[in-house]
Coordinates of C-alpha atoms (C1' of nucleotides) in Angstrom, one line a residue:
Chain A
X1 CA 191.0 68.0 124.6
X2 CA 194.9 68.4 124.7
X3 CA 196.2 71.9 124.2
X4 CA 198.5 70.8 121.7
X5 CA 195.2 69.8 119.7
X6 CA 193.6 73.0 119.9
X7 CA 196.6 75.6 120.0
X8 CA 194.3 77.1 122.7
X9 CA 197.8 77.2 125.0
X10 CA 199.9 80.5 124.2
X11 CA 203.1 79.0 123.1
X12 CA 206.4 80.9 124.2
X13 CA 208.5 83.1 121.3
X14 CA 211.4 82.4 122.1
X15 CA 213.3 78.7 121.5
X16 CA 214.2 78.4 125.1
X17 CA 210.2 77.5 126.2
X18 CA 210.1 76.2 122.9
X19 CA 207.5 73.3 123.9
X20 CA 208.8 71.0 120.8
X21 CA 211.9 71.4 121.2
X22 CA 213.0 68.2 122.0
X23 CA 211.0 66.7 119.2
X24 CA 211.6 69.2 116.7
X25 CA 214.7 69.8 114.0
X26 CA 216.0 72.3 116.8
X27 CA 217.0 69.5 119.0
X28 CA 220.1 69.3 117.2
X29 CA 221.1 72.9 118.4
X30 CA 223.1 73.5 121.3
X31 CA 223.1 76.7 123.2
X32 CA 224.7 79.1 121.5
X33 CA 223.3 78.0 118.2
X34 CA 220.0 78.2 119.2
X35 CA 221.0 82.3 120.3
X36 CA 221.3 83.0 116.9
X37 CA 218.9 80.4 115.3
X38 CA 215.9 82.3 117.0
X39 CA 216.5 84.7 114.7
X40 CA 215.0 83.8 111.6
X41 CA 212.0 81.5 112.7
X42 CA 209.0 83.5 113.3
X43 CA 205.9 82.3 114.7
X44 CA 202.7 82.2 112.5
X45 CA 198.8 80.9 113.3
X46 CA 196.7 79.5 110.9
X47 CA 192.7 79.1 111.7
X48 CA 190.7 75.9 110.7
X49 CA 191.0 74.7 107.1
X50 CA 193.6 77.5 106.2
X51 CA 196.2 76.4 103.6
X52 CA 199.7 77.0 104.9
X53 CA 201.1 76.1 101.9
X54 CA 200.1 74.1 98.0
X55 CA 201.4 71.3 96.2
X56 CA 203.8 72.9 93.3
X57 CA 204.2 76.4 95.0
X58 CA 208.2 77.3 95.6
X59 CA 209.3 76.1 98.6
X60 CA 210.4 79.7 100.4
X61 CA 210.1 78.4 104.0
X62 CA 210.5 75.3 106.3
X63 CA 207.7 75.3 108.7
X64 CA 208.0 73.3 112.0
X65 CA 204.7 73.0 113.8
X66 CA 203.9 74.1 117.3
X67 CA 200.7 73.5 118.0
X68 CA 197.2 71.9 116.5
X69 CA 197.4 69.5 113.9
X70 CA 197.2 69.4 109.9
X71 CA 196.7 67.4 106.9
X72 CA 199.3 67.2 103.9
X73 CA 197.9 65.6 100.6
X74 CA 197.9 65.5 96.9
X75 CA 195.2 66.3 94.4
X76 CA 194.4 64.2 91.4
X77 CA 193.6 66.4 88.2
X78 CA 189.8 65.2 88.7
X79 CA 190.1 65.8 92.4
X80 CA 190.3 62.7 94.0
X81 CA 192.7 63.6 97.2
X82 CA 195.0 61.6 98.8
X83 CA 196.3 62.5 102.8
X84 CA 200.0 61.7 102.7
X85 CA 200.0 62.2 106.8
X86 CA 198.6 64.0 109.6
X87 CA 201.2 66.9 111.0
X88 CA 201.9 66.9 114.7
X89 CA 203.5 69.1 117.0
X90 CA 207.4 68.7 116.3
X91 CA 207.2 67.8 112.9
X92 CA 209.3 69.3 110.2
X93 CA 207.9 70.5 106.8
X94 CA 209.1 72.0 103.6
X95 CA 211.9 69.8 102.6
X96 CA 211.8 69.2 98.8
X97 CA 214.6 68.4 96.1
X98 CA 212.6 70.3 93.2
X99 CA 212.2 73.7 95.2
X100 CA 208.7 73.1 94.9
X101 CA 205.8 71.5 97.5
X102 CA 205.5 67.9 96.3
X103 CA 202.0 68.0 98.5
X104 CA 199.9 70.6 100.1
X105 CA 199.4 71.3 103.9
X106 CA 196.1 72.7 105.7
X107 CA 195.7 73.1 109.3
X108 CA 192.7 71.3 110.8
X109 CA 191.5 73.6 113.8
X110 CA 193.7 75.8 114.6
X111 CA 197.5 75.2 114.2
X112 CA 200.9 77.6 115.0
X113 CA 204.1 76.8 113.3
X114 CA 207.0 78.3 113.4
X115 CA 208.5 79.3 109.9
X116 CA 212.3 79.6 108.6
X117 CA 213.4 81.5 105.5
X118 CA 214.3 78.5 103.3
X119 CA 217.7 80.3 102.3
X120 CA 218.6 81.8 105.5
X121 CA 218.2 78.1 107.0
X122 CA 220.0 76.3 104.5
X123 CA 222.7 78.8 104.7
X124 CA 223.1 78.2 108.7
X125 CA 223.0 74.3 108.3
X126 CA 225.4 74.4 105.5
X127 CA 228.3 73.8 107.8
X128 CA 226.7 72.5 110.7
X129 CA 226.9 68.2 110.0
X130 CA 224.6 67.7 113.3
X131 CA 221.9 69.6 112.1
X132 CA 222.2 67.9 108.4
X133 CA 222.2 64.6 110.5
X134 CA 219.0 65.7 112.1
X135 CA 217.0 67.0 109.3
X136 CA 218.2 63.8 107.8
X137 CA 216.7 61.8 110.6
X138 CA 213.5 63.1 110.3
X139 CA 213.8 62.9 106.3
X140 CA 214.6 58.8 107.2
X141 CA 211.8 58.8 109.6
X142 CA 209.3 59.8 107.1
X143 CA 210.5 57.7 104.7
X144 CA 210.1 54.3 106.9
X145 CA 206.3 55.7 107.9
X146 CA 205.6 56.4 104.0
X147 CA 206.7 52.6 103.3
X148 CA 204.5 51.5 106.2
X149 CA 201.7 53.5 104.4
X150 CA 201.9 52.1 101.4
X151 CA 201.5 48.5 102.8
X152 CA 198.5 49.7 104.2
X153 CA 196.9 51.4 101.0
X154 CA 198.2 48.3 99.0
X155 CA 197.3 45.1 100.6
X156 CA 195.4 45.1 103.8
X157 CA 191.0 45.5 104.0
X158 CA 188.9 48.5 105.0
X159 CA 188.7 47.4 108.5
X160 CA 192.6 46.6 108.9
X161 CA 193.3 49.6 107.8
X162 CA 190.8 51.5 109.9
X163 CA 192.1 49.7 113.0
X164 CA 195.4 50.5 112.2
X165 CA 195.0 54.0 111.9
X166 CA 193.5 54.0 115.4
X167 CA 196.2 52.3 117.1
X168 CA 199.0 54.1 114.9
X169 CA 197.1 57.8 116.0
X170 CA 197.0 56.3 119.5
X171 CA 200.5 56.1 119.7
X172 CA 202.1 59.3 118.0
X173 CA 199.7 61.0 120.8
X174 CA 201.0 58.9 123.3
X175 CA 204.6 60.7 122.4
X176 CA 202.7 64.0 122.7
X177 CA 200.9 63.6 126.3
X178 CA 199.8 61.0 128.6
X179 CA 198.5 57.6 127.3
X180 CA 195.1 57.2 127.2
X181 CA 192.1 55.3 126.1
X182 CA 190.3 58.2 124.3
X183 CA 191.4 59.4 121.4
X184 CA 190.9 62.9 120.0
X185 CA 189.9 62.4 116.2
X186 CA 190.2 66.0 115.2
X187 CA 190.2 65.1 111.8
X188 CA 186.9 64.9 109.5
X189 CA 185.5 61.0 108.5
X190 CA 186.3 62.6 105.1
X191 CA 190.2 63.2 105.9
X192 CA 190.3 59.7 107.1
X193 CA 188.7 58.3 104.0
X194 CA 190.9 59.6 102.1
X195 CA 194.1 59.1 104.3
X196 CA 193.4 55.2 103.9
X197 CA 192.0 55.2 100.5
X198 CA 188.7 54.3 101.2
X199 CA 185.4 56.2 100.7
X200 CA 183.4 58.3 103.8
X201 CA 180.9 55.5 103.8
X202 CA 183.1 53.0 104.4
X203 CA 184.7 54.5 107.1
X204 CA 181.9 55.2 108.8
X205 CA 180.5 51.6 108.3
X206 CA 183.7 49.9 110.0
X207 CA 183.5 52.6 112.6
X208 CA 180.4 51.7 113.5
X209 CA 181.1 48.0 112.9
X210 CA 184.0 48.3 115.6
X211 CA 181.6 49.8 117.9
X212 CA 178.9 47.2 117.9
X213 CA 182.0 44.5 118.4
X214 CA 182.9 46.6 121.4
X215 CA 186.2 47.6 120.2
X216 CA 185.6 51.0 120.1
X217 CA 183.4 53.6 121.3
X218 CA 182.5 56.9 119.2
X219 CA 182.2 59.8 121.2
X220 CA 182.3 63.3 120.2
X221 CA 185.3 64.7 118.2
X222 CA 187.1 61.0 118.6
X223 CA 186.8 57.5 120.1
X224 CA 187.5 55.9 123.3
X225 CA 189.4 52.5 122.9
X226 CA 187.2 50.1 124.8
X227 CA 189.8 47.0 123.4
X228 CA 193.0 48.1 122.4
X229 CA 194.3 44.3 122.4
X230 CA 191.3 43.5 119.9
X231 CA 192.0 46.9 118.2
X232 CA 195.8 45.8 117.5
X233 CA 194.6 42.0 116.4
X234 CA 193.0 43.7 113.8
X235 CA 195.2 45.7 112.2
X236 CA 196.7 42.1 111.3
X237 CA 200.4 44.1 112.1
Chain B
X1 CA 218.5 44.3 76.4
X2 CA 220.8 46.5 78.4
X3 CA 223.4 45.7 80.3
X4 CA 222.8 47.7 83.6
X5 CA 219.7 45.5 83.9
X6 CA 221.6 42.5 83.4
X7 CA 224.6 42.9 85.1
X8 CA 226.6 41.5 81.9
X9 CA 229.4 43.5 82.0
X10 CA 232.1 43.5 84.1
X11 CA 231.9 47.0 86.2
X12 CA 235.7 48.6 86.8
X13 CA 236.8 48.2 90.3
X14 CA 237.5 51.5 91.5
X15 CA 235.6 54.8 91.7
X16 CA 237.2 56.6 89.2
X17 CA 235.9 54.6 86.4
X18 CA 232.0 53.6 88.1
X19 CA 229.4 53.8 85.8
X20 CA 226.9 54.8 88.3
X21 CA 229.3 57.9 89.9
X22 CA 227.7 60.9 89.3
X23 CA 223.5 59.5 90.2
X24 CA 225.0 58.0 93.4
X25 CA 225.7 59.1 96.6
X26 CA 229.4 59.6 95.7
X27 CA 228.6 61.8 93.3
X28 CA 228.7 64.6 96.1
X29 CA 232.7 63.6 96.8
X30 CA 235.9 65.2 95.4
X31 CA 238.7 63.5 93.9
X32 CA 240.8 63.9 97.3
X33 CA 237.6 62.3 99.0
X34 CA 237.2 59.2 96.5
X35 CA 240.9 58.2 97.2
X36 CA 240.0 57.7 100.9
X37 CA 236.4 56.2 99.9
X38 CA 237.5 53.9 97.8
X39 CA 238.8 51.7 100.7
X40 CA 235.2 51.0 102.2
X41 CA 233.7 50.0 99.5
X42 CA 233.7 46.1 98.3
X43 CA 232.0 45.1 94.9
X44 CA 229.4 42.2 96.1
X45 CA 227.2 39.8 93.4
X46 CA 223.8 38.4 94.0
X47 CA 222.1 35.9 91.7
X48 CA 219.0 36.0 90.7
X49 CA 216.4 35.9 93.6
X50 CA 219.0 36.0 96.2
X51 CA 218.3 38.4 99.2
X52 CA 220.6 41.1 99.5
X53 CA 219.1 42.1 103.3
X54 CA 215.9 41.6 105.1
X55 CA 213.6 43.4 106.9
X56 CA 214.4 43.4 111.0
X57 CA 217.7 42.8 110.5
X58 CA 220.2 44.7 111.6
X59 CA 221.8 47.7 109.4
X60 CA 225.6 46.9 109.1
X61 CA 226.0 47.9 105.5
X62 CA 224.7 50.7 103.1
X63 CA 224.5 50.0 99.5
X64 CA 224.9 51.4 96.1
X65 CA 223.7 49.5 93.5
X66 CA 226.1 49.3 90.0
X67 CA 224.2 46.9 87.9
X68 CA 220.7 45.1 88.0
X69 CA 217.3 45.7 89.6
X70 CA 216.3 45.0 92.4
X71 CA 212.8 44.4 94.6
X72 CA 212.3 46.5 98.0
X73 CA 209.3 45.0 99.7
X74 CA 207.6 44.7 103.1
X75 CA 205.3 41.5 104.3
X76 CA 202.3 41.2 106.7
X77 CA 202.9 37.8 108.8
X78 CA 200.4 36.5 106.7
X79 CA 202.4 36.6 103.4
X80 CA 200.7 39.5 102.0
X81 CA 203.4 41.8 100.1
X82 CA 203.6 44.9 99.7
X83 CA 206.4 46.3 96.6
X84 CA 207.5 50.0 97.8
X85 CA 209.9 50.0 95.2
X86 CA 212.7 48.8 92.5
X87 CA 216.4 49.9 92.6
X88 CA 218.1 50.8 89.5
X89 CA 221.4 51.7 89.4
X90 CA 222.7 54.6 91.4
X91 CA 220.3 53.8 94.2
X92 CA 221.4 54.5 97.5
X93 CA 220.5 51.3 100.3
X94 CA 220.0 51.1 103.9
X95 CA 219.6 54.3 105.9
X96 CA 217.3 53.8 109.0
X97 CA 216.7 55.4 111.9
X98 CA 216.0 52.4 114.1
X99 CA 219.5 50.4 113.3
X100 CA 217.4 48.0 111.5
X101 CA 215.9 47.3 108.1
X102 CA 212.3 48.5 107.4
X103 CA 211.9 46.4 104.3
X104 CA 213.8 43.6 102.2
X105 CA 215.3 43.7 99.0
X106 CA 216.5 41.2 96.5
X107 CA 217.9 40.6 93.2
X108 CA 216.0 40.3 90.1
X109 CA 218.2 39.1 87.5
X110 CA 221.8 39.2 88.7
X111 CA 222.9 42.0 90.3
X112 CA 226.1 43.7 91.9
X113 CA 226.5 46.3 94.4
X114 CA 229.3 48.4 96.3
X115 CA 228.6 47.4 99.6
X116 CA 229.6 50.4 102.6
X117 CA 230.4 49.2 106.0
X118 CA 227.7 51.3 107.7
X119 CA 229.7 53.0 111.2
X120 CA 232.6 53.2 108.6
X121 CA 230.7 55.1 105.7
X122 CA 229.1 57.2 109.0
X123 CA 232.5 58.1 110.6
X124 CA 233.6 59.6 106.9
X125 CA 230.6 61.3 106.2
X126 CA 230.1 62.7 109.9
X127 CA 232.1 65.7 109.1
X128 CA 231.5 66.2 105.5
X129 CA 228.8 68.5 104.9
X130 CA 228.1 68.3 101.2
X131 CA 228.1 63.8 101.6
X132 CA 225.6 64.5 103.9
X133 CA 223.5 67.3 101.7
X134 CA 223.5 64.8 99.5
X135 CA 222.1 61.7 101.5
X136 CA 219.6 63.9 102.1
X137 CA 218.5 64.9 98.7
X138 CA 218.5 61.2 98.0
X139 CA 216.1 60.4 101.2
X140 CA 213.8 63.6 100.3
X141 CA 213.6 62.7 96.9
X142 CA 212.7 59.1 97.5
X143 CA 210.4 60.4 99.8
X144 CA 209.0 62.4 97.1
X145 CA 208.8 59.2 95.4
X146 CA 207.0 56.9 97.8
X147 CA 204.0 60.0 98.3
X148 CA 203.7 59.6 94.9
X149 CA 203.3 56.2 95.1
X150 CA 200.7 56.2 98.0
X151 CA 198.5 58.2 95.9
X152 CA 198.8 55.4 93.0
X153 CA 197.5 52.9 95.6
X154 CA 194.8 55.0 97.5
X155 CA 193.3 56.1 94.8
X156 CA 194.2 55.3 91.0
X157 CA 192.2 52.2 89.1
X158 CA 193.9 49.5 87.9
X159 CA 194.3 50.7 84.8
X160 CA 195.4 54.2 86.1
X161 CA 198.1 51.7 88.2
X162 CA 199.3 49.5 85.5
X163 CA 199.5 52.9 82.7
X164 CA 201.3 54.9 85.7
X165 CA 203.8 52.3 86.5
X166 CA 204.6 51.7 82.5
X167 CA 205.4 55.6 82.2
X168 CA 207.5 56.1 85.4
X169 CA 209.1 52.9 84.4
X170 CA 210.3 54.2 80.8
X171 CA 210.9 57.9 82.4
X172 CA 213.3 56.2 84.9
X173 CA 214.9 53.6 82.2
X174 CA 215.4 57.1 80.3
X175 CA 217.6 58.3 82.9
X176 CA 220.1 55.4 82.2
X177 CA 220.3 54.9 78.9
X178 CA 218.7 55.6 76.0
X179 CA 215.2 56.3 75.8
X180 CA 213.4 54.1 73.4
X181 CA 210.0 52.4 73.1
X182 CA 210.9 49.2 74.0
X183 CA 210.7 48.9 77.9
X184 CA 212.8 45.9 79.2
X185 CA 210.9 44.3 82.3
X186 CA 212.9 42.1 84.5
X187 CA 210.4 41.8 87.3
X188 CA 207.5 39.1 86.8
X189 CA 203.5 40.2 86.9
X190 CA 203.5 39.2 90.4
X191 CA 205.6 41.7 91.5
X192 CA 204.6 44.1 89.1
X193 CA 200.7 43.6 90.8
X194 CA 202.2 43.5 94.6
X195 CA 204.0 46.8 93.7
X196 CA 200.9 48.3 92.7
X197 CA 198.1 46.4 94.9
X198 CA 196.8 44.2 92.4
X199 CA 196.2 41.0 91.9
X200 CA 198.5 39.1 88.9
X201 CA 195.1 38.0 87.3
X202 CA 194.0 41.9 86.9
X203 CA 197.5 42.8 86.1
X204 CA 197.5 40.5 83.6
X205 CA 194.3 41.0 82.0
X206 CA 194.6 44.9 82.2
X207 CA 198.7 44.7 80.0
X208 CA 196.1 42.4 78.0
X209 CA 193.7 45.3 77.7
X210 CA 196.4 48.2 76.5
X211 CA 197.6 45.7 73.7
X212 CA 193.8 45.4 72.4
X213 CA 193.1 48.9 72.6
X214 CA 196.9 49.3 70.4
X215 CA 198.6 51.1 73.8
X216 CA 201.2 49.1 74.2
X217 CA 202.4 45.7 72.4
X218 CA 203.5 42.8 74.6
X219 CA 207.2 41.2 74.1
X220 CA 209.7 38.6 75.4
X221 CA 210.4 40.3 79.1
X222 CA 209.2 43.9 78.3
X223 CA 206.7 45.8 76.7
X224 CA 206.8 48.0 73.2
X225 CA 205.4 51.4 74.1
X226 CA 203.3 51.8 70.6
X227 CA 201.2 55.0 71.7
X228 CA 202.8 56.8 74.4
X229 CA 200.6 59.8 74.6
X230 CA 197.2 57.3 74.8
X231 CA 199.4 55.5 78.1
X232 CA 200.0 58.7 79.2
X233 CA 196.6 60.2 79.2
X234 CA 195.8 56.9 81.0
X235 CA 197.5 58.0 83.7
X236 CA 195.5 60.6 85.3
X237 CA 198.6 62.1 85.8
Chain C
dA1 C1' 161.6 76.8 120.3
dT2 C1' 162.2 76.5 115.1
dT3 C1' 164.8 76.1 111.1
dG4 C1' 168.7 75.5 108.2
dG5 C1' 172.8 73.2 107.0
dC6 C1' 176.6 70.3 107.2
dG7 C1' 178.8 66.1 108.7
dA8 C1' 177.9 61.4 109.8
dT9 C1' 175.2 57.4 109.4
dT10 C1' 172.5 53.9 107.2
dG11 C1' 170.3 51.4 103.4
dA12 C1' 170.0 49.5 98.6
dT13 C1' 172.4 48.4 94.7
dA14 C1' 176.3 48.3 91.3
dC15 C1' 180.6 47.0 89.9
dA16 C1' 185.8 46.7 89.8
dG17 C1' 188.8 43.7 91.0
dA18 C1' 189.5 39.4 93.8
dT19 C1' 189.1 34.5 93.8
dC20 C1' 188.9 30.0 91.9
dA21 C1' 189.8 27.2 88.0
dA22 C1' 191.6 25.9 83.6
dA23 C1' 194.1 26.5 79.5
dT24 C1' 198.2 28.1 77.2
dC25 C1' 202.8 29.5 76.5
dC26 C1' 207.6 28.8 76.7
dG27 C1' 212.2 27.7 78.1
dG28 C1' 215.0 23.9 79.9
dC29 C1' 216.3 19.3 79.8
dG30 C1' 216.5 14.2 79.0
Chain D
dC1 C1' 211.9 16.1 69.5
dG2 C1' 208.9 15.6 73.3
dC3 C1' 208.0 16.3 78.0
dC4 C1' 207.9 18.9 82.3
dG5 C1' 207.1 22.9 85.3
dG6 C1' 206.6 27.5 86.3
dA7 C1' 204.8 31.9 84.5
dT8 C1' 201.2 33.9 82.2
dT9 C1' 196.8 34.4 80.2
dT10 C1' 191.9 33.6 80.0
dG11 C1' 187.3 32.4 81.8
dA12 C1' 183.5 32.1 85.3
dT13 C1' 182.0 33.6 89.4
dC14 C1' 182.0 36.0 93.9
dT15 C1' 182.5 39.8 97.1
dG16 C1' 184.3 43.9 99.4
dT17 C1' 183.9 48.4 98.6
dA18 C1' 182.1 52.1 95.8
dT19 C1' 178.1 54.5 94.5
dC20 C1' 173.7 56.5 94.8
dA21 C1' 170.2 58.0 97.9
dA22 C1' 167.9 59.1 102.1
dT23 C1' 167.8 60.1 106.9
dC24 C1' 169.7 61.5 111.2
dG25 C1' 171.9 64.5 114.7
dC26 C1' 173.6 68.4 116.3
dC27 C1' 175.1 73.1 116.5
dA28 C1' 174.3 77.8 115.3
dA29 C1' 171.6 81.4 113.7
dT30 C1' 166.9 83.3 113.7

DNA sequence: ATTGGCGATTGATACAGATCAAATCCGGCG
DNA sequence: CGCCGGATTTGATCTGTATCAATCGCCAAT
């Protein structure tokens, strides 16, 4: 599977072979900013299933992630768990009005981010109105995916949803590497329950549903897209 | 019942003496500032039910609303509807990334609104550091907000929903006016289901439910909040 | 090769909430 | 005052998804 999955690739240290650059907060950096912006990001690895950091903890740092891929959710007091969104390479993490996590963050596989002293960053885009405009890009960004989400959890079926998070995976890889009919699923049928509100069974049911309909086929450690028009029918979009 | 909700009163028609100042986004500008602001901003009235912007169209304005409440929502082609949220006062409309819309909003009850010319309100706040801070603690706390909301939909009951909504509801009524037991609700059972993935019947039958059991007591356009640590524990906070 | 264990799948059944249908409430208006 | 129409409530029934319970498949350790 893709490097960027796995974090199996080394990743450079310093901003310059920064391989998210471009998708990343830093885009909004020129040059010389980025000379002294190196300076307080520091690379960190997480292995499979570590916490980077928990709902309600003080925010101390802004992560942006490098490589691999993780889950951010919230906990119910009774632990039902809700996935918020899958992390990929180039997104930002740690913003928060409260100072405090509204949602947790785990890497699943392997993941490297690279992490900012919440102070010393906020310091250096105090004054800086095109990094403010970025970070608030990405804040806008979020927002408009969130709203999508919430259609989906509200008001459409098990197998909309399912299909829809397919075709929506599909195409925030797509931005991360070449197009292509199999999908790498790195997540657990348990994450994806509880991403679109549904129980494991379920999932597993309509996966296996859209595989006997020949939309899909389940392969090891993801699917192969054997209909993509059919696949995006279904998500009634 | 109140007049922000209603839009009775007439609101003054400069920035010094707006009711809504210091929650808005202008809350982050000086005195100096606000003598320049003032000129982009134009007082507009809805009616009731009138749409204030649609999804897909084009972003030309942003929007602070002064008085009234109104309904953010996004539709599936098929009609399904999907509430992500309702505006009080002080709320901040119309950032995107993609130049357009992601949802639509109208009015519930009258309403009136300072409307922004969008490239305008951008050009001023380009190189204004703290107006731009401040956007951005509105997006990150709305986005706060909507992950909040996604785990209402995912994974709470419909009583869980209907107690949730009746708290935040009061807890945000709190934060413009006085708080009191008597919660004024402007928005019918229909959109009080489609904001919470419901169906009016269960919405119905479940406000039903909390009067029985001597939670709540139904009014005239609101609700009477008669045991407020039950509705809370009803939560599942 | 054999076993243990965990994630995924499959099957049987239960139930929360949807759907369909009717009755009731209530404000506006002739 | 009485009628109309939309919103809400209530009732009966249906169904999609949850729940409960095996079983399967596969990798890793023995």
């Amino acid at each position: 599977m893709k490097a960027f999955l796995a974090a199996i690739e080394p990743t450079g240290q310093t901003c310059a072979d920064c391989a998210v650059r471009q998708f990343s907060v830093c885009a909004a950096l020129d040059t010389a900013e980025m000379q002294e912006f190196v300076h307080f990001g520091r690379h960190v690895q997480f292995a499979a299933c570590e916490t980077v950091f928990a709902e309600e903890e003080l925010t101390t740092s802004f992560y942006s992630l490098l490589a691999g891929v993780m889950r951010l959710y919230k906990l119910l007091p009774d632990g039902r768990r809700q996935i918020v969104g899958f992390s990929l390479p180039g997104d930002f993490l740690g913003m928060s009005t409260s100072g405090r996590n509204n949602f947790s963050a785990d890497a699943i596989g392997s993941v490297e981010v690279c992490r900012f002293a919440k102070a010393a960053f906020l310091r250096f885009a105090e004054d800086r109105p095109h990094l403010l405009h970025r970070i608030n890009e990405l804040a806008v960004r979020e927002l408009s995916q969130a709203r999508d989400h919430m259609v989906l959890l509200g008001r459409r079926s098990a197998e909309e949803k399912v299909a829809t998070f397919l075709i929506n995976w599909r195409d925030r890889l797509a931005r991360q590497a070449e197009p292509s009919a199999t999908l790498s699923l790195p997540m657990s049928r348990q994450d994806i329950a509880d991403y679109l509100g549904l129980t494991i069974e379920t999932v597993s049911r309509t996966f296996t549903k859209l595989e006997r309909d020949g939309v899909i086929e389940i392969i090891q450690g993801g699917i192969r897209l054997l209909d993509p028009a059919r696949a995006e029918a279904l998500t009634a979009a």
